[in-house]
Amino acid sequence: MIFSEALKKKFSEAKSVCVLTSAGISAESGVPTFRGGGKNPNVWKGMPFDQISSARMVRENLKEVWNWFDYRRDFLKKCQPNPAHLALVKWERKFENFTLITQNVDELHTRAGSENVIEIHGNINRSRCVKCNKRFQMKAEDVPHKPEKCDDCQGEVRPDTVLFGEMLPTGTYEKAFERSSDCDLFFVIGTSALVYPAAMLPETAKREDAYVVEINPEITTMSSICDESLQGQAGKILPLLYH
Ligand code: OAD
């Protein structure tokens, strides 16, 4: 891939860089995407992901939600960070002011070595009590999950990720929004850009005059607002931009 002179200049001069990653960045690690581009369908026992991963399902059948989450946690143990995740670890060291925001819950950025990751949809290896909200860090190797009940109040424990029908955790999204509003260069990587408010982040960066670059093999609803759309796989493109 040949990069434009404008992008090369922005990349070498930027003081503040923000990156939003989504399911597409983990596709080359074998993690199923939600709506496109991945190999494996995100379906559990015939239920589409927005049904099994929903607030309603937590209320009605938490056991099945856990079966689905434990299946994914087990699946993720076999997935490794790919060259795109590794490239972003180098970017974190290169730029004076670097923010990595992800919609992914798969922990692959952290496993690659990124130190500061804003996980706006939570983390698949965290759980919380439905009654008192106490949080638990699970070990990736603990499948099925532990604990099942809160050790303080005996309430049921649920995955600590954002599910359909739920708001984003307070504070986390605000931080992502602030950083997106105040950067010179913004990358939006591997998202179909259909889920709000995450999709608002590149729009905000653009409105505040950042140079916005999309990396995705497909054209998305975000492409038209981007300064550049680099069409291809993140694992191929990112390592070429800086090595
Ligand atoms: P989607 O599955 O909607 O979109 C994945 C995007 O990744 C598509 O646009 C693909 O073209 C692109 N893609 C595929 N392979 C790629 C690669 N190798 N490199 C770069 N891009 C690639 O996933 P998201 O946009 O992440 O939320 O979905 C957003 C949210 O919807 C998820 O965080 C999840 C889901 O509901 C929650 O679970 C709360």
Short mmCIF file of N, CA and C in Angstrom, two decimals, residues 14-116:
data_model
loop_
_atom_site.label_atom_id
_atom_site.label_comp_id
_atom_site.label_asym_id
_atom_site.label_seq_id
_atom_site.Cartn_x
_atom_site.Cartn_y
_atom_site.Cartn_z
N ALA A 14 2.13 14.66 14.03
CA ALA A 14 1.03 14.70 15.01
C ALA A 14 1.55 14.68 16.44
N LYS A 15 0.91 15.50 17.27
CA LYS A 15 1.26 15.55 18.70
C LYS A 15 0.29 14.69 19.50
N SER A 16 -0.93 14.65 18.99
CA SER A 16 -1.95 13.94 19.74
C SER A 16 -2.73 13.02 18.80
N VAL A 17 -2.63 11.73 19.06
CA VAL A 17 -3.24 10.75 18.17
C VAL A 17 -4.24 9.89 18.94
N CYS A 18 -5.36 9.68 18.30
CA CYS A 18 -6.42 8.87 18.92
C CYS A 18 -6.77 7.74 17.95
N VAL A 19 -6.94 6.54 18.50
CA VAL A 19 -7.30 5.40 17.65
C VAL A 19 -8.54 4.73 18.26
N LEU A 20 -9.52 4.50 17.42
CA LEU A 20 -10.70 3.72 17.85
C LEU A 20 -10.65 2.38 17.13
N THR A 21 -10.56 1.30 17.87
CA THR A 21 -10.57 -0.01 17.22
C THR A 21 -11.85 -0.76 17.56
N SER A 22 -12.19 -1.68 16.66
CA SER A 22 -13.42 -2.44 16.84
C SER A 22 -13.20 -3.86 16.33
N ALA A 23 -14.27 -4.60 16.20
CA ALA A 23 -14.15 -6.04 15.93
C ALA A 23 -13.19 -6.38 14.78
N GLY A 24 -13.17 -5.54 13.74
CA GLY A 24 -12.34 -5.84 12.57
C GLY A 24 -10.87 -6.00 12.88
N ILE A 25 -10.38 -5.31 13.91
CA ILE A 25 -8.93 -5.41 14.20
C ILE A 25 -8.59 -6.80 14.75
N SER A 26 -9.56 -7.47 15.33
CA SER A 26 -9.29 -8.80 15.88
C SER A 26 -9.67 -9.92 14.90
N ALA A 27 -10.22 -9.54 13.74
CA ALA A 27 -10.66 -10.57 12.78
C ALA A 27 -9.48 -11.43 12.34
N GLU A 28 -8.31 -10.80 12.16
CA GLU A 28 -7.15 -11.58 11.72
C GLU A 28 -6.56 -12.44 12.85
N SER A 29 -7.06 -12.25 14.06
CA SER A 29 -6.68 -13.14 15.17
C SER A 29 -7.67 -14.30 15.26
N GLY A 30 -8.67 -14.29 14.39
CA GLY A 30 -9.66 -15.37 14.39
C GLY A 30 -10.89 -15.09 15.23
N VAL A 31 -11.00 -13.86 15.76
CA VAL A 31 -12.17 -13.53 16.60
C VAL A 31 -13.33 -13.15 15.66
N PRO A 32 -14.49 -13.75 15.85
CA PRO A 32 -15.61 -13.42 14.98
C PRO A 32 -16.02 -11.95 15.09
N THR A 33 -16.32 -11.33 13.96
CA THR A 33 -16.86 -9.96 14.02
C THR A 33 -18.38 -10.08 14.23
N PHE A 34 -19.05 -8.94 14.35
CA PHE A 34 -20.49 -8.98 14.59
C PHE A 34 -21.31 -8.94 13.30
N ARG A 35 -20.88 -8.06 12.41
CA ARG A 35 -21.72 -7.84 11.23
C ARG A 35 -21.02 -8.12 9.90
N GLY A 36 -19.73 -8.25 9.91
CA GLY A 36 -19.12 -8.47 8.60
C GLY A 36 -17.65 -8.75 8.67
N GLY A 37 -17.16 -9.49 7.71
CA GLY A 37 -15.73 -9.63 7.52
C GLY A 37 -15.10 -10.80 8.25
N GLY A 38 -15.74 -11.34 9.27
CA GLY A 38 -15.11 -12.43 10.02
C GLY A 38 -15.52 -13.78 9.46
N LYS A 39 -14.82 -14.81 9.92
CA LYS A 39 -15.09 -16.15 9.40
C LYS A 39 -16.26 -16.82 10.13
N ASN A 40 -16.34 -16.57 11.45
CA ASN A 40 -17.31 -17.31 12.25
C ASN A 40 -18.53 -16.46 12.58
N PRO A 41 -19.71 -17.05 12.48
CA PRO A 41 -20.90 -16.26 12.82
C PRO A 41 -20.99 -16.02 14.32
N ASN A 42 -21.45 -14.84 14.72
CA ASN A 42 -21.57 -14.52 16.14
C ASN A 42 -22.98 -14.89 16.60
N VAL A 43 -23.21 -16.18 16.67
CA VAL A 43 -24.55 -16.68 16.98
C VAL A 43 -24.40 -17.75 18.05
N TRP A 44 -25.33 -17.79 19.00
CA TRP A 44 -25.25 -18.79 20.07
C TRP A 44 -26.56 -19.57 20.11
N LYS A 45 -26.49 -20.87 19.83
CA LYS A 45 -27.67 -21.73 19.84
C LYS A 45 -28.82 -21.10 19.05
N GLY A 46 -28.49 -20.60 17.88
CA GLY A 46 -29.51 -20.03 17.00
C GLY A 46 -29.91 -18.61 17.34
N MET A 47 -29.36 -18.08 18.47
CA MET A 47 -29.74 -16.71 18.84
C MET A 47 -28.71 -15.73 18.31
N PRO A 48 -29.13 -14.69 17.59
CA PRO A 48 -28.18 -13.68 17.15
C PRO A 48 -27.55 -12.96 18.34
N PHE A 49 -26.35 -12.38 18.13
CA PHE A 49 -25.58 -11.82 19.25
C PHE A 49 -26.35 -10.73 20.00
N ASP A 50 -27.22 -9.98 19.30
CA ASP A 50 -27.89 -8.89 20.00
C ASP A 50 -29.03 -9.40 20.89
N GLN A 51 -29.37 -10.68 20.74
CA GLN A 51 -30.37 -11.28 21.62
C GLN A 51 -29.69 -11.94 22.83
N ILE A 52 -28.67 -12.75 22.57
CA ILE A 52 -28.02 -13.44 23.69
C ILE A 52 -27.20 -12.44 24.54
N SER A 53 -26.64 -11.39 23.88
CA SER A 53 -25.86 -10.38 24.63
C SER A 53 -26.74 -9.19 24.97
N SER A 54 -27.82 -9.42 25.68
CA SER A 54 -28.72 -8.29 25.94
C SER A 54 -29.07 -8.21 27.43
N ALA A 55 -29.47 -7.01 27.83
CA ALA A 55 -29.88 -6.77 29.22
C ALA A 55 -31.07 -7.67 29.55
N ARG A 56 -31.94 -7.86 28.59
CA ARG A 56 -33.13 -8.68 28.81
C ARG A 56 -32.74 -10.13 29.13
N MET A 57 -31.77 -10.64 28.40
CA MET A 57 -31.32 -12.02 28.61
C MET A 57 -30.68 -12.19 29.99
N VAL A 58 -29.99 -11.15 30.46
CA VAL A 58 -29.41 -11.22 31.81
C VAL A 58 -30.53 -11.38 32.83
N ARG A 59 -31.62 -10.67 32.61
CA ARG A 59 -32.76 -10.77 33.54
C ARG A 59 -33.46 -12.13 33.43
N GLU A 60 -33.58 -12.63 32.18
CA GLU A 60 -34.40 -13.82 31.99
C GLU A 60 -33.65 -15.13 32.04
N ASN A 61 -32.38 -15.10 31.63
CA ASN A 61 -31.64 -16.37 31.57
C ASN A 61 -30.13 -16.12 31.69
N LEU A 62 -29.73 -15.70 32.87
CA LEU A 62 -28.33 -15.36 33.10
C LEU A 62 -27.42 -16.56 32.87
N LYS A 63 -27.94 -17.75 33.17
CA LYS A 63 -27.13 -18.96 33.02
C LYS A 63 -26.71 -19.14 31.55
N GLU A 64 -27.66 -18.88 30.65
CA GLU A 64 -27.36 -19.03 29.23
C GLU A 64 -26.41 -17.94 28.75
N VAL A 65 -26.56 -16.73 29.31
CA VAL A 65 -25.63 -15.64 28.97
C VAL A 65 -24.21 -16.07 29.35
N TRP A 66 -24.08 -16.67 30.53
CA TRP A 66 -22.75 -17.13 30.96
C TRP A 66 -22.23 -18.27 30.07
N ASN A 67 -23.13 -19.16 29.64
CA ASN A 67 -22.68 -20.23 28.74
C ASN A 67 -22.05 -19.63 27.50
N TRP A 68 -22.68 -18.58 26.99
CA TRP A 68 -22.20 -17.90 25.78
C TRP A 68 -20.90 -17.14 26.05
N PHE A 69 -20.85 -16.46 27.18
CA PHE A 69 -19.62 -15.72 27.50
C PHE A 69 -18.46 -16.68 27.79
N ASP A 70 -18.76 -17.77 28.49
CA ASP A 70 -17.68 -18.72 28.78
C ASP A 70 -17.19 -19.39 27.50
N TYR A 71 -18.10 -19.62 26.57
CA TYR A 71 -17.70 -20.17 25.26
C TYR A 71 -16.73 -19.21 24.58
N ARG A 72 -17.08 -17.91 24.60
CA ARG A 72 -16.22 -16.91 23.96
C ARG A 72 -14.90 -16.76 24.70
N ARG A 73 -14.95 -16.82 26.03
CA ARG A 73 -13.71 -16.70 26.81
C ARG A 73 -12.80 -17.89 26.52
N ASP A 74 -13.39 -19.05 26.35
CA ASP A 74 -12.61 -20.24 26.04
C ASP A 74 -12.01 -20.11 24.63
N PHE A 75 -12.82 -19.64 23.70
CA PHE A 75 -12.40 -19.45 22.31
C PHE A 75 -11.22 -18.47 22.24
N LEU A 76 -11.32 -17.40 23.04
CA LEU A 76 -10.29 -16.34 23.01
C LEU A 76 -8.94 -16.82 23.52
N LYS A 77 -8.94 -17.86 24.34
CA LYS A 77 -7.67 -18.36 24.84
C LYS A 77 -6.79 -18.83 23.69
N LYS A 78 -7.45 -19.26 22.60
CA LYS A 78 -6.68 -19.78 21.46
C LYS A 78 -6.29 -18.67 20.48
N CYS A 79 -6.79 -17.45 20.69
CA CYS A 79 -6.51 -16.35 19.75
C CYS A 79 -5.33 -15.52 20.25
N GLN A 80 -4.50 -15.12 19.34
CA GLN A 80 -3.33 -14.32 19.71
C GLN A 80 -3.44 -12.92 19.08
N PRO A 81 -2.84 -11.91 19.72
CA PRO A 81 -2.80 -10.59 19.09
C PRO A 81 -2.14 -10.70 17.72
N ASN A 82 -2.60 -9.91 16.78
CA ASN A 82 -2.05 -9.96 15.42
C ASN A 82 -1.19 -8.71 15.15
N PRO A 83 -0.57 -8.61 13.96
CA PRO A 83 0.32 -7.47 13.70
C PRO A 83 -0.32 -6.09 13.89
N ALA A 84 -1.64 -6.00 13.77
CA ALA A 84 -2.29 -4.70 13.98
C ALA A 84 -2.24 -4.31 15.45
N HIS A 85 -2.54 -5.26 16.34
CA HIS A 85 -2.46 -4.97 17.78
C HIS A 85 -1.02 -4.61 18.14
N LEU A 86 -0.08 -5.36 17.58
CA LEU A 86 1.34 -5.12 17.93
C LEU A 86 1.80 -3.76 17.43
N ALA A 87 1.32 -3.36 16.26
CA ALA A 87 1.71 -2.05 15.71
C ALA A 87 1.27 -0.93 16.66
N LEU A 88 0.08 -1.08 17.24
CA LEU A 88 -0.43 -0.01 18.11
C LEU A 88 0.35 0.10 19.42
N VAL A 89 1.02 -0.97 19.81
CA VAL A 89 1.88 -0.91 20.99
C VAL A 89 3.04 0.05 20.68
N LYS A 90 3.56 -0.04 19.45
CA LYS A 90 4.66 0.87 19.05
C LYS A 90 4.19 2.31 18.96
N TRP A 91 2.95 2.48 18.48
CA TRP A 91 2.42 3.86 18.37
C TRP A 91 2.31 4.50 19.75
N GLU A 92 1.93 3.70 20.73
CA GLU A 92 1.79 4.24 22.09
C GLU A 92 3.13 4.80 22.57
N ARG A 93 4.20 4.15 22.16
CA ARG A 93 5.53 4.63 22.58
C ARG A 93 5.98 5.81 21.74
N LYS A 94 5.57 5.84 20.47
CA LYS A 94 6.04 6.89 19.56
C LYS A 94 5.44 8.27 19.85
N PHE A 95 4.13 8.31 20.07
CA PHE A 95 3.47 9.62 20.15
C PHE A 95 3.45 10.16 21.57
N GLU A 96 3.69 11.48 21.64
CA GLU A 96 3.68 12.18 22.92
C GLU A 96 2.37 11.96 23.66
N ASN A 97 1.31 12.02 22.89
CA ASN A 97 -0.02 11.96 23.47
C ASN A 97 -0.84 10.97 22.63
N PHE A 98 -1.03 9.79 23.19
CA PHE A 98 -1.67 8.72 22.41
C PHE A 98 -2.83 8.11 23.19
N THR A 99 -3.95 7.96 22.53
CA THR A 99 -5.12 7.36 23.19
C THR A 99 -5.65 6.20 22.35
N LEU A 100 -5.75 5.06 22.99
CA LEU A 100 -6.33 3.89 22.33
C LEU A 100 -7.69 3.59 22.96
N ILE A 101 -8.71 3.70 22.11
CA ILE A 101 -10.08 3.42 22.57
C ILE A 101 -10.54 2.16 21.83
N THR A 102 -11.13 1.23 22.53
CA THR A 102 -11.62 0.06 21.80
C THR A 102 -13.06 -0.27 22.16
N GLN A 103 -13.76 -0.77 21.15
CA GLN A 103 -15.11 -1.30 21.40
C GLN A 103 -15.01 -2.78 21.75
N ASN A 104 -13.81 -3.34 21.59
CA ASN A 104 -13.65 -4.78 21.81
C ASN A 104 -13.54 -5.11 23.29
N VAL A 105 -14.02 -6.30 23.61
CA VAL A 105 -13.95 -6.74 25.01
C VAL A 105 -12.92 -7.87 25.14
N ASP A 106 -12.19 -8.15 24.05
CA ASP A 106 -11.38 -9.37 23.97
C ASP A 106 -10.00 -9.30 24.63
N GLU A 107 -9.61 -8.14 25.11
CA GLU A 107 -8.32 -7.95 25.81
C GLU A 107 -7.10 -8.14 24.92
N LEU A 108 -7.26 -8.22 23.61
CA LEU A 108 -6.09 -8.50 22.76
C LEU A 108 -5.11 -7.32 22.73
N HIS A 109 -5.61 -6.10 22.91
CA HIS A 109 -4.67 -4.95 22.97
C HIS A 109 -3.76 -5.07 24.19
N THR A 110 -4.35 -5.38 25.31
CA THR A 110 -3.56 -5.50 26.54
C THR A 110 -2.60 -6.68 26.43
N ARG A 111 -3.09 -7.78 25.88
CA ARG A 111 -2.22 -8.94 25.74
C ARG A 111 -1.07 -8.65 24.77
N ALA A 112 -1.30 -7.75 23.81
CA ALA A 112 -0.23 -7.38 22.86
C ALA A 112 0.82 -6.52 23.55
N GLY A 113 0.40 -5.79 24.61
CA GLY A 113 1.36 -4.93 25.31
C GLY A 113 0.95 -3.47 25.40
N SER A 114 -0.22 -3.11 24.89
CA SER A 114 -0.69 -1.73 25.05
C SER A 114 -0.96 -1.49 26.53
N GLU A 115 -0.50 -0.32 27.02
CA GLU A 115 -0.61 -0.10 28.47
C GLU A 115 -1.89 0.60 28.88
N ASN A 116 -2.32 1.57 28.05
CA ASN A 116 -3.53 2.31 28.40
C ASN A 116 -4.60 2.10 27.34
#
